[in-house]
Amino acid sequence: MRIVFATGNKDKMREVRRILGGLNAEILSMKEAGAEFDVDENGSSFSENARIKADVVYALLEEKDPDLAGKTIVLADDSGLEVDYLGGEPGIYSARYLGRDTSYEEKNRIIIERLSDAKGKERSARFVCAIAAALPGGRGLDTLGKMEGQIAFEQAGENGFGYDPIFFLPEYGKTSAELTEDEKNAISHRGKALRAMEELLRKEDL
Ligand code: ITT
């Protein structure tokens, strides 16, 4: 079996390869599969957007090579940060929040500033990750993973990507950008959703 992961985000792709390393399957990025595509993410939830990305890329691969598509699973990830004090923002708009071209240094600085009056539990936040699989024959599988934390008072850490430097994990006394890649994957939204998907795929006997 061949897995094509429908993402244009290199950081996600790196985590995915590591988390799914134990699967007996070849894992290709969209680019490596020759199906680079900018999908219009117009769903109203993480799960809907992940489903849209997986189905669009599966259809594209099927159009290119129906035989190969019959041996391919397309996986897609839609994820983001929900900040309770901001009414759940940036949520499904995490990549576009404050402008797609605004640096994360800047986005993270602005979120901390917007929480300047928030104390203790008011700073609660979570990362959410929906994974959708498009299987040969038109079937789909869906999983969801979450990681709970708080918005930090200052940015810290160089690992991870995106909002990791402001995502504080009280039980570790660190942000997720201060964890090693394996430490983050063991507890992250993406790690949980992908391991749940791995379980479902193993049951499929593909
Ligand atoms: P694809 O749609 O091509 O997969 P994208 O970056 O546009 O790539 P999303 O629409 O799912 O992906 O947006 C996810 C955004 O949420 C991502 O760009 C980060 O800003 C944030 N995010 C998701 N998971 C994260 C993580 O593990 N650490 C930090 N930020 C994360």
CSV table of C-alpha atoms and ligand atoms in Angstrom, one decimal:
chain,number,residue,atom,x,y,z
A,1,MET,CA,0.0,0.0,0.0
A,2,ARG,CA,1.0,3.5,-0.7
A,3,ILE,CA,0.0,6.5,1.5
A,4,VAL,CA,-0.1,9.9,0.0
A,5,PHE,CA,-0.4,12.7,2.6
A,6,ALA,CA,-2.3,15.7,1.3
A,7,THR,CA,-0.5,18.6,2.8
A,8,GLY,CA,1.7,21.4,1.6
A,9,ASN,CA,3.0,22.0,5.1
A,10,LYS,CA,6.6,20.6,5.4
A,11,ASP,CA,6.5,20.7,9.3
A,12,LYS,CA,3.3,18.6,9.4
A,13,MET,CA,4.9,16.2,6.9
A,14,ARG,CA,8.0,15.7,9.0
A,15,GLU,CA,5.8,14.9,12.1
A,16,VAL,CA,3.6,12.5,10.1
A,17,ARG,CA,6.5,10.5,8.7
A,18,ARG,CA,7.9,10.0,12.2
A,19,ILE,CA,4.5,9.1,13.8
A,20,LEU,CA,3.5,6.7,11.0
A,21,GLY,CA,7.1,5.3,10.7
A,22,GLY,CA,5.9,1.9,12.0
A,23,LEU,CA,3.3,1.3,9.2
A,24,ASN,CA,4.3,-1.1,6.5
A,25,ALA,CA,3.6,1.4,3.8
A,26,GLU,CA,5.4,3.9,1.5
A,27,ILE,CA,4.5,7.4,2.7
A,28,LEU,CA,4.7,10.2,0.0
A,29,SER,CA,3.9,13.9,0.2
A,30,MET,CA,1.5,15.4,-2.3
A,31,LYS,CA,4.5,16.8,-4.1
A,32,GLU,CA,6.3,13.5,-4.3
A,33,ALA,CA,3.1,11.9,-5.7
A,34,GLY,CA,2.9,14.6,-8.4
A,35,ALA,CA,-0.4,15.9,-7.0
A,36,GLU,CA,0.4,19.3,-5.6
A,37,PHE,CA,-2.8,21.1,-5.1
A,38,ASP,CA,-4.1,24.1,-3.3
A,39,VAL,CA,-7.4,22.9,-1.9
A,40,ASP,CA,-10.2,25.4,-1.0
A,41,GLU,CA,-10.7,24.6,2.7
A,42,ASN,CA,-14.3,25.9,2.9
A,43,GLY,CA,-15.7,23.5,5.5
A,44,SER,CA,-17.0,24.6,8.9
A,45,SER,CA,-14.9,22.2,11.1
A,46,PHE,CA,-11.5,20.6,11.2
A,47,SER,CA,-13.1,17.3,10.3
A,48,GLU,CA,-14.9,18.7,7.2
A,49,ASN,CA,-11.8,20.4,6.0
A,50,ALA,CA,-9.6,17.3,6.4
A,51,ARG,CA,-12.3,15.3,4.5
A,52,ILE,CA,-12.3,17.9,1.6
A,53,LYS,CA,-8.5,17.8,1.3
A,54,ALA,CA,-8.4,14.0,1.3
A,55,ASP,CA,-11.2,13.5,-1.2
A,56,VAL,CA,-9.9,16.3,-3.6
A,57,VAL,CA,-6.4,14.8,-3.7
A,58,TYR,CA,-7.7,11.2,-4.1
A,59,ALA,CA,-9.8,12.3,-7.1
A,60,LEU,CA,-6.8,14.0,-8.6
A,61,LEU,CA,-4.6,10.9,-8.2
A,62,GLU,CA,-7.4,8.7,-9.6
A,63,GLU,CA,-7.7,11.0,-12.7
A,64,LYS,CA,-3.9,10.8,-13.2
A,65,ASP,CA,-3.6,7.0,-12.8
A,66,PRO,CA,-6.6,4.9,-11.9
A,67,ASP,CA,-4.6,1.7,-11.3
A,68,LEU,CA,-2.2,3.3,-8.9
A,69,ALA,CA,-5.0,5.1,-7.1
A,70,GLY,CA,-6.5,1.7,-6.5
A,71,LYS,CA,-3.5,0.9,-4.3
A,72,THR,CA,-3.3,4.3,-2.6
A,73,ILE,CA,-4.7,5.7,0.6
A,74,VAL,CA,-4.8,9.5,0.8
A,75,LEU,CA,-4.6,11.0,4.3
A,76,ALA,CA,-5.2,14.6,5.1
A,77,ASP,CA,-4.7,16.7,8.3
A,78,ASP,CA,-6.6,19.8,9.3
A,79,SER,CA,-5.5,21.3,12.5
A,80,GLY,CA,-5.3,24.4,14.6
A,81,LEU,CA,-5.2,26.2,17.9
A,82,GLU,CA,-8.4,27.0,19.9
A,83,VAL,CA,-7.9,29.8,22.5
A,84,ASP,CA,-10.9,29.9,24.9
A,85,TYR,CA,-10.3,33.6,25.9
A,86,LEU,CA,-10.6,34.5,22.2
A,87,GLY,CA,-13.9,32.5,21.7
A,88,GLY,CA,-12.1,29.6,20.1
A,89,GLU,CA,-10.0,31.7,17.6
A,90,PRO,CA,-8.0,31.1,15.5
A,91,GLY,CA,-9.6,27.6,15.2
A,92,ILE,CA,-10.1,26.4,11.7
A,93,TYR,CA,-8.5,29.7,10.5
A,94,SER,CA,-5.2,29.0,12.2
A,95,ALA,CA,-3.1,29.1,9.1
A,96,ARG,CA,-4.8,32.3,7.8
A,97,TYR,CA,-5.2,34.1,11.1
A,98,LEU,CA,-3.8,37.7,11.0
A,99,GLY,CA,-2.8,37.0,7.4
A,100,ARG,CA,-1.1,33.9,5.8
A,101,ASP,CA,2.1,35.9,5.2
A,102,THR,CA,2.4,37.2,8.7
A,103,SER,CA,5.2,35.5,10.5
A,104,TYR,CA,4.4,33.2,13.5
A,105,GLU,CA,6.7,35.3,15.6
A,106,GLU,CA,4.3,38.2,15.0
A,107,LYS,CA,1.1,36.1,15.3
A,108,ASN,CA,2.3,34.6,18.5
A,109,ARG,CA,3.2,38.1,19.9
A,110,ILE,CA,-0.3,39.4,19.0
A,111,ILE,CA,-2.1,36.5,20.7
A,112,ILE,CA,-0.1,37.0,23.9
A,113,GLU,CA,-0.9,40.7,23.8
A,114,ARG,CA,-4.6,39.9,23.3
A,115,LEU,CA,-4.5,37.8,26.5
A,116,SER,CA,-2.7,40.4,28.6
A,117,ASP,CA,-5.7,40.5,31.0
A,118,ALA,CA,-6.3,36.7,31.2
A,119,LYS,CA,-5.2,34.9,34.3
A,120,GLY,CA,-4.8,31.3,35.3
A,121,LYS,CA,-7.5,29.1,33.8
A,122,GLU,CA,-8.6,31.9,31.5
A,123,ARG,CA,-5.6,31.1,29.4
A,124,SER,CA,-6.7,27.6,28.5
A,125,ALA,CA,-6.3,26.5,24.9
A,126,ARG,CA,-6.0,23.4,22.8
A,127,PHE,CA,-4.5,22.1,19.6
A,128,VAL,CA,-7.0,20.0,17.6
A,129,CYS,CA,-6.1,17.7,14.7
A,130,ALA,CA,-8.6,16.0,12.4
A,131,ILE,CA,-7.3,13.2,10.1
A,132,ALA,CA,-9.3,12.0,7.1
A,133,ALA,CA,-8.5,9.0,5.0
A,134,ALA,CA,-9.8,8.4,1.5
A,135,LEU,CA,-9.6,4.7,0.6
A,136,PRO,CA,-9.9,3.0,-2.8
A,137,GLY,CA,-13.6,2.3,-3.6
A,138,GLY,CA,-14.7,5.6,-2.2
A,139,ARG,CA,-14.8,4.9,1.5
A,140,GLY,CA,-13.5,7.2,4.2
A,141,LEU,CA,-12.2,7.0,7.8
A,142,ASP,CA,-11.9,9.9,10.2
A,143,THR,CA,-10.2,10.5,13.5
A,144,LEU,CA,-9.7,13.5,15.9
A,145,GLY,CA,-7.0,14.2,18.5
A,146,LYS,CA,-6.6,17.1,21.0
A,147,MET,CA,-3.9,18.4,23.3
A,148,GLU,CA,-4.9,20.7,26.2
A,149,GLY,CA,-2.7,23.5,27.4
A,150,GLN,CA,-2.5,27.2,28.1
A,151,ILE,CA,-1.3,30.3,26.3
A,152,ALA,CA,2.2,31.2,27.7
A,153,PHE,CA,3.1,34.7,28.9
A,154,GLU,CA,6.1,34.7,26.5
A,155,GLN,CA,7.3,32.8,23.5
A,156,ALA,CA,9.8,30.0,24.2
A,157,GLY,CA,11.4,27.2,22.3
A,158,GLU,CA,12.8,26.5,18.8
A,159,ASN,CA,11.3,23.1,18.0
A,160,GLY,CA,8.0,22.3,16.3
A,161,PHE,CA,6.3,25.1,14.2
A,162,GLY,CA,3.5,27.6,14.1
A,163,TYR,CA,1.9,28.3,17.5
A,164,ASP,CA,4.2,25.8,19.4
A,165,PRO,CA,6.3,28.6,21.1
A,166,ILE,CA,3.2,30.0,22.9
A,167,PHE,CA,1.5,26.6,23.8
A,168,PHE,CA,2.4,26.0,27.4
A,169,LEU,CA,2.0,22.5,28.9
A,170,PRO,CA,1.7,23.0,32.8
A,171,GLU,CA,2.6,19.3,33.5
A,172,TYR,CA,5.9,19.7,31.7
A,173,GLY,CA,6.6,23.3,32.7
A,174,LYS,CA,7.5,23.9,29.0
A,175,THR,CA,6.0,25.0,25.7
A,176,SER,CA,5.5,22.4,23.0
A,177,ALA,CA,8.3,24.2,21.1
A,178,GLU,CA,10.6,23.2,24.0
A,179,LEU,CA,9.8,19.5,23.7
A,180,THR,CA,11.8,17.2,21.5
A,181,GLU,CA,10.0,16.0,18.4
A,182,ASP,CA,9.4,12.5,19.9
A,183,GLU,CA,8.1,14.1,23.2
A,184,LYS,CA,5.7,16.3,21.3
A,185,ASN,CA,4.5,13.4,19.0
A,186,ALA,CA,3.8,11.2,22.0
A,187,ILE,CA,1.2,13.6,23.5
A,188,SER,CA,0.2,15.9,20.6
A,189,HIS,CA,-3.2,16.3,18.8
A,190,ARG,CA,-1.5,15.0,15.6
A,191,GLY,CA,0.1,12.0,17.3
A,192,LYS,CA,-3.2,11.0,18.9
A,193,ALA,CA,-5.2,11.4,15.7
A,194,LEU,CA,-2.7,9.6,13.5
A,195,ARG,CA,-2.2,6.7,15.9
A,196,ALA,CA,-6.0,6.3,16.0
A,197,MET,CA,-6.1,6.3,12.2
A,198,GLU,CA,-3.2,3.8,12.1
A,199,GLU,CA,-5.4,1.5,14.3
A,200,LEU,CA,-8.4,1.8,11.9
A,201,LEU,CA,-6.2,1.2,8.9
A,202,ARG,CA,-4.7,-2.0,10.4
A,203,LYS,CA,-8.2,-3.3,10.8
A,204,GLU,CA,-8.9,-2.7,7.1
A,205,ASP,CA,-6.5,-5.4,6.1
A,206,LEU,CA,-5.4,-3.4,3.1
B,1,ITT,P1,-2.2,22.0,4.6
B,1,ITT,O1,-3.6,22.5,4.6
B,1,ITT,O2,-1.5,22.0,3.3
B,1,ITT,O3,-2.1,20.7,5.3
B,1,ITT,P2,-1.7,24.3,6.4
B,1,ITT,O4,-0.5,24.8,7.2
B,1,ITT,O5,-2.5,25.3,5.6
B,1,ITT,O6,-1.3,23.0,5.5
B,1,ITT,P3,-4.0,23.8,8.2
B,1,ITT,O7,-5.0,24.5,7.3
B,1,ITT,O8,-4.5,22.5,8.8
B,1,ITT,O9,-2.7,23.5,7.4
B,1,ITT,O10,-3.6,24.9,9.3
B,1,ITT,C1,-3.0,24.4,10.4
B,1,ITT,C2,-2.3,25.5,11.1
B,1,ITT,O11,-2.5,25.4,12.6
B,1,ITT,C3,-0.8,25.5,11.0
B,1,ITT,O12,-0.4,26.2,9.8
B,1,ITT,C4,-0.3,26.1,12.3
B,1,ITT,O13,-0.4,27.4,12.3
B,1,ITT,C5,-1.4,25.6,13.3
B,1,ITT,N1,-0.9,24.3,13.8
B,1,ITT,C6,-1.5,23.0,13.6
B,1,ITT,N2,-0.8,22.1,14.2
B,1,ITT,C7,0.2,22.7,14.9
B,1,ITT,C8,1.2,22.2,15.7
B,1,ITT,O14,1.4,20.9,16.0
B,1,ITT,N3,2.0,23.1,16.3
B,1,ITT,C9,1.9,24.4,16.0
B,1,ITT,N4,1.0,25.0,15.2
B,1,ITT,C10,0.1,24.1,14.7
